[in-house]
């Protein structure tokens, strides 16, 4: 019986190996491993793709968020609003700059930040909002931007799961003040190692993150701020340039798979809701089920990998006990954490795979 992986990176590599191998060889022959030509080329290409003026390659998605917060002058004593259902990295970045994460529950349909609950979370200390485009579906950005403008808050988009997703025709990462992307291998646009990107059209923010990722310098050995070593590798940039050309097609394939799942699963389990204002790119295909443990076991027995994104909400994590939130504080997030189940979705998945998975479910 053939197994179905959660993401099949080897299958993807087989389809692009000639071009990828050539790109790697080009970097090796040139030897420009740190902030080389492929980094600046990829930054320009990704910025153009995302509808932004600037792209700044960094070490990871987590670092993109960290440096974006620093560039926005968020620090100790400040509060940053984000969602209780996100990957831990969103919240860790807030902690890195010494600010306090303030959590908001999710919208029951979209799983994204419930914009109706943001205003109640704002205090005099609030400096920024980080909407997360979870699973590849953009958050309700018009509402987020309206609230932010009214209270003069910065908006940092966590687009780490949403490369190429659109909100009212605009690509994510170009709507807030600054956008953060991850190129972790399993993301819709993934490197062969860690990597990340900051997008913005603000010249000042772009200049700041460019300095921050490279020891706080514009000019070698002249350090204007206490920066970091957080640069996108030239080798990864060269690989990502090959993959960026295919991202649109890959995202389309994911969407087709999602619709195929929808057709087969509708009325049987809670399927994902796609807002008509968005172009969802299905980084994850998440359903809600009762009896999840049993279902996961069935999948496991059939050799099919599934996941949970995420099993423990941020406020119930040991590491965030200090925030003082209690169980029951974010009822939708907590209820969903017990029911959500991520099914395999990646471009190379076949209709036969999808039928088999739906049948077991
Ligand atoms: C993957 C991810 C990150 C972190 O990206 P890394 O490149 O792994 O550091 C941050 N936020 C969200 C929502 C993510 O999915």
CSV table of C-alpha atoms and ligand atoms in Angstrom, one decimal:
chain,number,residue,atom,x,y,z
A,1,UNK,CA,0.0,0.0,0.0
A,2,UNK,CA,1.5,3.3,-1.0
A,3,UNK,CA,2.0,5.9,1.7
A,4,UNK,CA,0.8,9.5,1.4
A,5,UNK,CA,3.1,12.1,3.0
A,6,UNK,CA,1.9,15.3,4.5
A,7,UNK,CA,4.1,17.3,2.1
A,8,UNK,CA,6.2,15.6,-0.6
A,9,UNK,CA,9.3,17.7,-1.1
A,10,UNK,CA,11.1,15.0,-3.0
A,11,UNK,CA,8.4,14.8,-5.6
A,12,UNK,CA,8.7,18.6,-6.1
A,13,UNK,CA,12.4,18.4,-6.4
A,14,UNK,CA,12.2,15.7,-9.1
A,15,UNK,CA,10.3,18.1,-11.2
A,16,UNK,CA,12.8,21.0,-11.0
A,17,UNK,CA,16.1,19.3,-10.2
A,18,UNK,CA,18.0,20.3,-13.4
A,19,UNK,CA,17.2,24.0,-12.9
A,20,UNK,CA,17.9,23.9,-9.1
A,21,UNK,CA,21.2,22.0,-9.5
A,22,UNK,CA,22.3,24.6,-12.1
A,23,UNK,CA,21.4,27.5,-9.8
A,24,UNK,CA,23.4,25.9,-6.9
A,25,UNK,CA,26.4,25.3,-9.1
A,26,UNK,CA,26.3,28.9,-10.2
A,27,UNK,CA,26.6,30.1,-6.6
A,28,UNK,CA,29.3,27.6,-5.8
A,29,UNK,CA,31.4,28.7,-8.8
A,30,UNK,CA,30.9,32.3,-8.0
A,31,UNK,CA,31.5,32.0,-4.3
A,32,UNK,CA,29.3,34.9,-3.3
A,33,UNK,CA,27.7,33.0,-0.4
A,34,UNK,CA,26.7,36.0,1.8
A,35,UNK,CA,24.4,38.6,0.4
A,36,UNK,CA,25.4,37.6,-3.1
A,37,UNK,CA,23.9,38.5,-6.5
A,38,UNK,CA,21.1,35.9,-6.2
A,39,UNK,CA,19.9,37.5,-3.0
A,40,UNK,CA,19.4,40.9,-4.4
A,41,UNK,CA,17.8,39.5,-7.6
A,42,UNK,CA,15.5,37.4,-5.6
A,43,UNK,CA,14.6,40.3,-3.2
A,44,UNK,CA,13.6,42.4,-6.2
A,45,UNK,CA,11.6,39.5,-7.8
A,46,UNK,CA,9.8,38.6,-4.6
A,47,UNK,CA,9.0,42.3,-3.9
A,48,UNK,CA,7.6,42.7,-7.4
A,49,UNK,CA,5.6,39.5,-7.0
A,50,UNK,CA,4.2,40.7,-3.7
A,51,UNK,CA,3.4,44.2,-5.0
A,52,UNK,CA,5.9,46.0,-2.8
A,53,UNK,CA,8.8,48.3,-3.5
A,54,UNK,CA,11.3,46.5,-1.2
A,55,UNK,CA,12.2,43.0,-0.3
A,56,UNK,CA,14.8,42.2,2.3
A,57,UNK,CA,16.0,38.6,2.7
A,58,UNK,CA,16.5,37.4,6.2
A,59,UNK,CA,17.4,34.2,8.1
A,60,UNK,CA,13.9,32.9,8.7
A,61,UNK,CA,10.2,33.9,9.1
A,62,UNK,CA,10.7,34.3,12.8
A,63,UNK,CA,13.6,36.7,12.2
A,64,UNK,CA,11.5,38.6,9.6
A,65,UNK,CA,8.9,39.2,12.4
A,66,UNK,CA,11.5,40.1,15.0
A,67,UNK,CA,13.3,42.6,12.8
A,68,UNK,CA,10.0,44.0,11.5
A,69,UNK,CA,8.9,44.7,15.1
A,70,UNK,CA,12.3,46.3,15.8
A,71,UNK,CA,12.1,48.5,12.7
A,72,UNK,CA,8.7,49.6,13.8
A,73,UNK,CA,10.2,50.7,17.2
A,74,UNK,CA,8.3,48.2,19.2
A,75,UNK,CA,10.1,47.5,22.5
A,76,UNK,CA,9.8,47.0,26.3
A,77,UNK,CA,6.6,48.3,27.8
A,78,UNK,CA,4.7,48.1,24.5
A,79,UNK,CA,1.9,45.7,23.6
A,80,UNK,CA,1.3,43.9,20.3
A,81,UNK,CA,-2.0,42.4,19.4
A,82,UNK,CA,-2.2,39.1,17.6
A,83,UNK,CA,-4.3,35.9,17.5
A,84,UNK,CA,-4.4,33.0,19.9
A,85,UNK,CA,-4.4,30.5,17.1
A,86,UNK,CA,-1.1,30.9,15.4
A,87,UNK,CA,2.3,29.3,15.2
A,88,UNK,CA,4.4,30.1,18.3
A,89,UNK,CA,6.9,32.1,16.2
A,90,UNK,CA,4.5,35.0,15.8
A,91,UNK,CA,4.3,35.5,19.5
A,92,UNK,CA,8.0,34.7,20.2
A,93,UNK,CA,9.0,37.6,17.9
A,94,UNK,CA,7.0,39.9,20.1
A,95,UNK,CA,8.7,38.5,23.2
A,96,UNK,CA,12.2,39.0,21.6
A,97,UNK,CA,11.7,42.8,21.5
A,98,UNK,CA,10.6,42.8,25.1
A,99,UNK,CA,6.9,43.7,24.3
A,100,UNK,CA,3.8,42.0,25.6
A,101,UNK,CA,1.7,39.8,23.3
A,102,UNK,CA,-2.0,40.6,23.7
A,103,UNK,CA,-4.1,37.8,22.2
A,104,UNK,CA,-7.5,37.9,20.5
A,105,UNK,CA,-9.7,35.0,19.6
A,106,UNK,CA,-10.3,33.8,16.0
A,107,UNK,CA,-13.3,34.3,13.7
A,108,UNK,CA,-15.2,31.0,13.7
A,109,UNK,CA,-15.4,30.9,9.9
A,110,UNK,CA,-12.0,32.0,8.7
A,111,UNK,CA,-9.8,30.9,11.7
A,112,UNK,CA,-8.2,34.4,11.4
A,113,UNK,CA,-8.1,37.1,14.0
A,114,UNK,CA,-11.6,38.2,14.9
A,115,UNK,CA,-11.5,41.9,13.9
A,116,UNK,CA,-14.6,42.6,16.1
A,117,UNK,CA,-12.5,41.8,19.2
A,118,UNK,CA,-9.4,43.9,18.3
A,119,UNK,CA,-10.7,47.2,19.6
A,120,UNK,CA,-11.4,45.8,23.1
A,121,UNK,CA,-7.8,44.6,23.3
A,122,UNK,CA,-6.3,48.0,22.5
A,123,UNK,CA,-4.7,50.0,25.4
A,124,UNK,CA,-2.5,53.1,25.7
A,125,UNK,CA,0.5,50.7,25.4
A,126,UNK,CA,-0.6,49.1,22.1
A,127,UNK,CA,2.0,49.7,19.4
A,128,UNK,CA,1.2,47.2,16.6
A,129,UNK,CA,-1.2,44.5,15.3
A,130,UNK,CA,0.1,41.3,13.7
A,131,UNK,CA,-2.7,39.8,11.6
A,132,UNK,CA,-1.7,36.2,10.6
A,133,UNK,CA,-2.9,35.0,7.2
A,134,UNK,CA,-3.5,31.6,8.7
A,135,UNK,CA,-3.5,28.4,6.5
A,136,UNK,CA,-3.0,30.7,3.5
A,137,UNK,CA,-6.2,32.7,3.8
A,138,UNK,CA,-5.7,36.5,4.2
A,139,UNK,CA,-7.1,38.1,7.4
A,140,UNK,CA,-9.8,40.8,7.1
A,141,UNK,CA,-7.3,43.5,6.3
A,142,UNK,CA,-9.7,46.4,5.6
A,143,UNK,CA,-11.0,46.1,9.2
A,144,UNK,CA,-7.5,45.7,10.6
A,145,UNK,CA,-6.1,48.7,8.7
A,146,UNK,CA,-9.1,50.9,9.7
A,147,UNK,CA,-8.6,50.1,13.4
A,148,UNK,CA,-4.8,50.6,13.1
A,149,UNK,CA,-5.1,54.0,11.3
A,150,UNK,CA,-7.5,55.2,13.8
A,151,UNK,CA,-5.2,54.4,16.7
A,152,UNK,CA,-1.9,55.1,14.8
A,153,UNK,CA,-0.8,51.5,15.2
A,154,UNK,CA,1.7,49.7,12.9
A,155,UNK,CA,0.5,46.6,11.0
A,156,UNK,CA,2.9,43.8,10.5
A,157,UNK,CA,1.5,41.0,8.3
A,158,UNK,CA,2.5,37.5,9.3
A,159,UNK,CA,2.3,36.1,5.7
A,160,UNK,CA,4.5,33.1,6.6
A,161,UNK,CA,1.8,30.8,5.3
A,162,UNK,CA,0.4,32.9,2.5
A,163,UNK,CA,2.9,33.5,-0.3
A,164,UNK,CA,0.9,34.8,-3.2
A,165,UNK,CA,-2.5,34.9,-1.4
A,166,UNK,CA,-4.6,38.0,-2.2
A,167,UNK,CA,-7.1,40.2,-0.3
A,168,UNK,CA,-9.4,42.2,-2.6
A,169,UNK,CA,-6.9,41.7,-5.5
A,170,UNK,CA,-3.8,42.8,-3.5
A,171,UNK,CA,-1.1,40.3,-2.5
A,172,UNK,CA,-0.5,39.9,1.2
A,173,UNK,CA,2.6,41.5,2.5
A,174,UNK,CA,1.7,44.7,0.6
A,175,UNK,CA,-1.3,45.8,2.6
A,176,UNK,CA,0.1,46.6,6.1
A,177,UNK,CA,3.2,48.6,6.9
A,178,UNK,CA,5.4,45.6,6.5
A,179,UNK,CA,5.1,41.9,5.5
A,180,UNK,CA,6.9,38.9,6.8
A,181,UNK,CA,7.4,35.6,4.9
A,182,UNK,CA,9.0,32.3,5.8
A,183,UNK,CA,10.8,30.0,3.3
A,184,UNK,CA,10.8,27.0,5.7
A,185,UNK,CA,10.9,24.0,3.4
A,186,UNK,CA,7.3,23.0,3.8
A,187,UNK,CA,5.8,26.5,3.1
A,188,UNK,CA,4.2,27.2,-0.3
A,189,UNK,CA,7.4,28.8,-1.3
A,190,UNK,CA,10.1,26.8,0.5
A,191,UNK,CA,13.9,26.8,0.5
A,192,UNK,CA,16.1,23.8,1.2
A,193,UNK,CA,16.8,25.1,4.7
A,194,UNK,CA,15.7,28.2,6.6
A,195,UNK,CA,15.1,31.6,5.0
A,196,UNK,CA,12.7,34.5,5.2
A,197,UNK,CA,11.8,37.8,3.7
A,198,UNK,CA,10.5,41.2,4.7
A,199,UNK,CA,8.4,43.2,2.2
A,200,UNK,CA,7.5,46.9,2.4
A,201,UNK,CA,7.0,50.0,0.3
A,202,UNK,CA,8.2,52.2,3.2
A,203,UNK,CA,11.8,53.4,2.4
A,204,UNK,CA,12.7,54.0,6.1
A,205,UNK,CA,11.4,50.6,7.3
A,206,UNK,CA,13.3,48.9,4.4
A,207,UNK,CA,16.5,50.7,5.3
A,208,UNK,CA,16.2,49.8,9.0
A,209,UNK,CA,15.6,46.1,8.4
A,210,UNK,CA,18.4,46.0,5.8
A,211,UNK,CA,20.8,47.3,8.5
A,212,UNK,CA,19.3,45.1,11.3
A,213,UNK,CA,19.8,41.9,9.4
A,214,UNK,CA,23.5,42.7,8.7
A,215,UNK,CA,25.1,43.7,12.0
A,216,UNK,CA,23.5,47.2,12.0
A,217,UNK,CA,25.7,48.4,9.2
A,218,UNK,CA,25.1,50.2,5.9
A,219,UNK,CA,28.7,50.4,5.2
A,220,UNK,CA,31.1,47.7,6.3
A,221,UNK,CA,32.5,48.2,9.8
A,222,UNK,CA,30.4,51.2,10.5
A,223,UNK,CA,27.6,50.1,12.9
A,224,UNK,CA,24.8,52.5,13.3
A,225,UNK,CA,22.5,50.2,15.4
A,226,UNK,CA,23.0,47.0,17.3
A,227,UNK,CA,22.0,44.6,14.6
A,228,UNK,CA,22.0,40.9,14.0
A,229,UNK,CA,23.4,38.3,11.7
A,230,UNK,CA,20.2,37.3,10.0
A,231,UNK,CA,20.7,37.1,6.2
A,232,UNK,CA,19.1,34.9,3.5
A,233,UNK,CA,21.8,32.6,2.1
A,234,UNK,CA,22.7,33.2,-1.5
A,235,UNK,CA,22.3,29.5,-2.2
A,236,UNK,CA,18.8,29.5,-0.8
A,237,UNK,CA,18.0,32.6,-2.8
A,238,UNK,CA,19.2,31.0,-6.0
A,239,UNK,CA,16.9,28.0,-5.3
A,240,UNK,CA,14.0,30.2,-4.4
A,241,UNK,CA,14.3,32.1,-7.7
A,242,UNK,CA,13.7,28.8,-9.6
A,243,UNK,CA,10.7,28.1,-7.4
A,244,UNK,CA,9.2,31.5,-7.4
A,245,UNK,CA,8.5,31.1,-11.2
A,246,UNK,CA,6.3,28.1,-10.4
A,247,UNK,CA,4.6,29.5,-7.3
A,248,UNK,CA,1.5,30.7,-9.1
A,249,UNK,CA,1.0,27.3,-10.8
A,250,UNK,CA,1.6,25.5,-7.5
A,251,UNK,CA,-0.9,27.6,-5.7
A,252,UNK,CA,-3.5,26.9,-8.4
A,253,UNK,CA,-2.9,23.2,-8.0
A,254,UNK,CA,-3.4,23.5,-4.2
A,255,UNK,CA,-6.7,25.4,-4.8
A,256,UNK,CA,-7.9,22.7,-7.2
A,257,UNK,CA,-7.1,20.0,-4.6
A,258,UNK,CA,-8.9,22.0,-1.9
A,259,UNK,CA,-12.1,22.2,-4.1
A,260,UNK,CA,-11.9,18.5,-4.8
A,261,UNK,CA,-11.7,17.8,-1.1
A,262,UNK,CA,-14.6,20.2,-0.5
A,263,UNK,CA,-16.8,18.4,-3.0
A,264,UNK,CA,-16.1,15.0,-1.4
A,265,UNK,CA,-16.3,16.2,2.2
A,266,UNK,CA,-19.1,18.8,2.2
A,267,UNK,CA,-21.8,17.9,4.7
A,268,UNK,CA,-19.7,15.2,6.3
A,269,UNK,CA,-17.1,17.3,8.2
A,270,UNK,CA,-16.6,21.1,8.7
A,271,UNK,CA,-14.7,22.1,5.6
A,272,UNK,CA,-12.6,25.3,5.2
A,273,UNK,CA,-14.5,28.5,4.5
A,274,UNK,CA,-13.0,30.7,1.7
A,275,UNK,CA,-13.9,34.3,2.0
A,276,UNK,CA,-15.1,35.7,-1.4
A,277,UNK,CA,-12.8,38.7,-0.8
A,278,UNK,CA,-9.7,36.5,-0.7
A,279,UNK,CA,-7.6,34.3,-2.9
A,280,UNK,CA,-6.8,31.5,-0.5
A,281,UNK,CA,-3.6,29.6,-1.3
A,282,UNK,CA,-4.3,26.6,1.0
A,283,UNK,CA,-0.9,26.2,2.7
A,284,UNK,CA,-3.0,23.9,4.9
A,285,UNK,CA,-6.3,22.2,4.3
A,286,UNK,CA,-8.0,22.1,7.7
A,287,UNK,CA,-11.2,20.4,8.6
A,288,UNK,CA,-13.0,20.0,12.0
A,289,UNK,CA,-14.0,16.6,13.2
A,290,UNK,CA,-15.3,15.0,16.4
A,291,UNK,CA,-13.4,12.0,17.5
A,292,UNK,CA,-10.1,13.3,16.1
A,293,UNK,CA,-7.8,10.8,17.8
A,294,UNK,CA,-9.6,7.8,16.3
A,295,UNK,CA,-9.6,9.4,12.9
A,296,UNK,CA,-5.9,10.2,13.0
A,297,UNK,CA,-5.3,6.6,14.1
A,298,UNK,CA,-7.2,5.3,11.0
A,299,UNK,CA,-5.1,7.6,8.8
A,300,UNK,CA,-2.0,6.4,10.5
A,301,UNK,CA,-2.9,2.8,9.9
A,302,UNK,CA,-3.5,3.6,6.2
A,303,UNK,CA,-0.1,5.2,5.9
A,304,UNK,CA,-1.5,8.7,5.4
A,305,UNK,CA,0.2,11.5,7.3
A,306,UNK,CA,-2.0,14.2,8.9
A,307,UNK,CA,-1.3,17.1,11.3
A,308,UNK,CA,-2.8,19.5,13.8
A,309,UNK,CA,-2.2,23.3,13.4
A,310,UNK,CA,-2.2,23.9,16.3
A,311,UNK,CA,-3.0,21.5,19.1
A,312,UNK,CA,-2.2,23.9,22.0
A,313,UNK,CA,-3.3,27.5,21.8
A,314,UNK,CA,-0.6,30.1,22.6
A,315,UNK,CA,-2.2,31.1,25.9
A,316,UNK,CA,-2.1,27.5,27.2
A,317,UNK,CA,1.5,27.0,26.3
A,318,UNK,CA,3.9,26.5,29.3
A,319,UNK,CA,6.2,29.2,27.9
A,320,UNK,CA,3.4,31.8,28.0
A,321,UNK,CA,2.0,31.0,31.5
A,322,UNK,CA,3.4,34.4,32.5
A,323,UNK,CA,0.9,36.2,30.4
A,324,UNK,CA,-1.7,35.2,32.9
A,325,UNK,CA,-4.4,34.0,30.5
A,326,UNK,CA,-6.6,31.2,31.7
A,327,UNK,CA,-8.3,28.2,30.0
A,328,UNK,CA,-11.7,29.5,28.7
A,329,UNK,CA,-10.2,32.9,27.7
A,330,UNK,CA,-10.4,32.2,24.0
A,331,UNK,CA,-13.3,29.8,23.5
A,332,UNK,CA,-13.3,29.4,19.7
A,333,UNK,CA,-9.5,28.8,19.6
A,334,UNK,CA,-9.7,26.3,22.4
A,335,UNK,CA,-12.7,24.5,21.0
A,336,UNK,CA,-11.1,24.3,17.5
A,337,UNK,CA,-7.8,23.1,18.9
A,338,UNK,CA,-9.6,19.9,20.0
A,339,UNK,CA,-11.2,19.3,16.6
A,340,UNK,CA,-9.0,20.6,13.8
A,341,UNK,CA,-7.3,18.2,11.5
A,342,UNK,CA,-4.9,19.1,8.6
A,343,UNK,CA,-5.1,16.8,5.6
A,344,UNK,CA,-2.2,16.4,3.1
A,345,UNK,CA,-2.2,19.2,0.5
A,346,UNK,CA,0.6,19.9,-1.8
A,347,UNK,CA,0.8,20.5,-5.6
A,348,UNK,CA,1.9,17.0,-6.5
A,349,UNK,CA,-1.0,15.3,-4.6
A,350,UNK,CA,-3.2,13.3,-7.0
A,351,UNK,CA,-7.0,13.0,-7.4
A,352,UNK,CA,-6.6,9.3,-6.4
A,353,UNK,CA,-4.9,10.4,-3.2
A,354,UNK,CA,-7.6,12.9,-2.4
A,355,UNK,CA,-10.4,10.3,-3.0
A,356,UNK,CA,-8.6,7.8,-0.8
A,357,UNK,CA,-8.2,10.3,2.0
A,358,UNK,CA,-11.8,11.5,1.7
A,359,UNK,CA,-13.0,7.9,1.8
A,360,UNK,CA,-11.2,7.1,5.0
A,361,UNK,CA,-12.5,10.3,6.6
B,1,LIG,C1,6.3,29.2,9.6
B,1,LIG,C2,5.7,30.3,10.4
B,1,LIG,C3,6.5,31.3,11.0
B,1,LIG,C4,8.0,31.1,11.2
B,1,LIG,O1,8.8,30.9,10.1
B,1,LIG,P1,10.2,30.2,10.3
B,1,LIG,O2,10.8,30.5,8.9
B,1,LIG,O3,10.0,28.8,10.5
B,1,LIG,O4,11.0,30.9,11.3
B,1,LIG,C5,5.9,32.3,11.6
B,1,LIG,N1,4.5,32.5,11.6
B,1,LIG,C6,3.8,31.6,11.0
B,1,LIG,C7,2.3,31.8,10.9
B,1,LIG,C8,4.3,30.4,10.4
B,1,LIG,O5,3.6,29.5,9.8
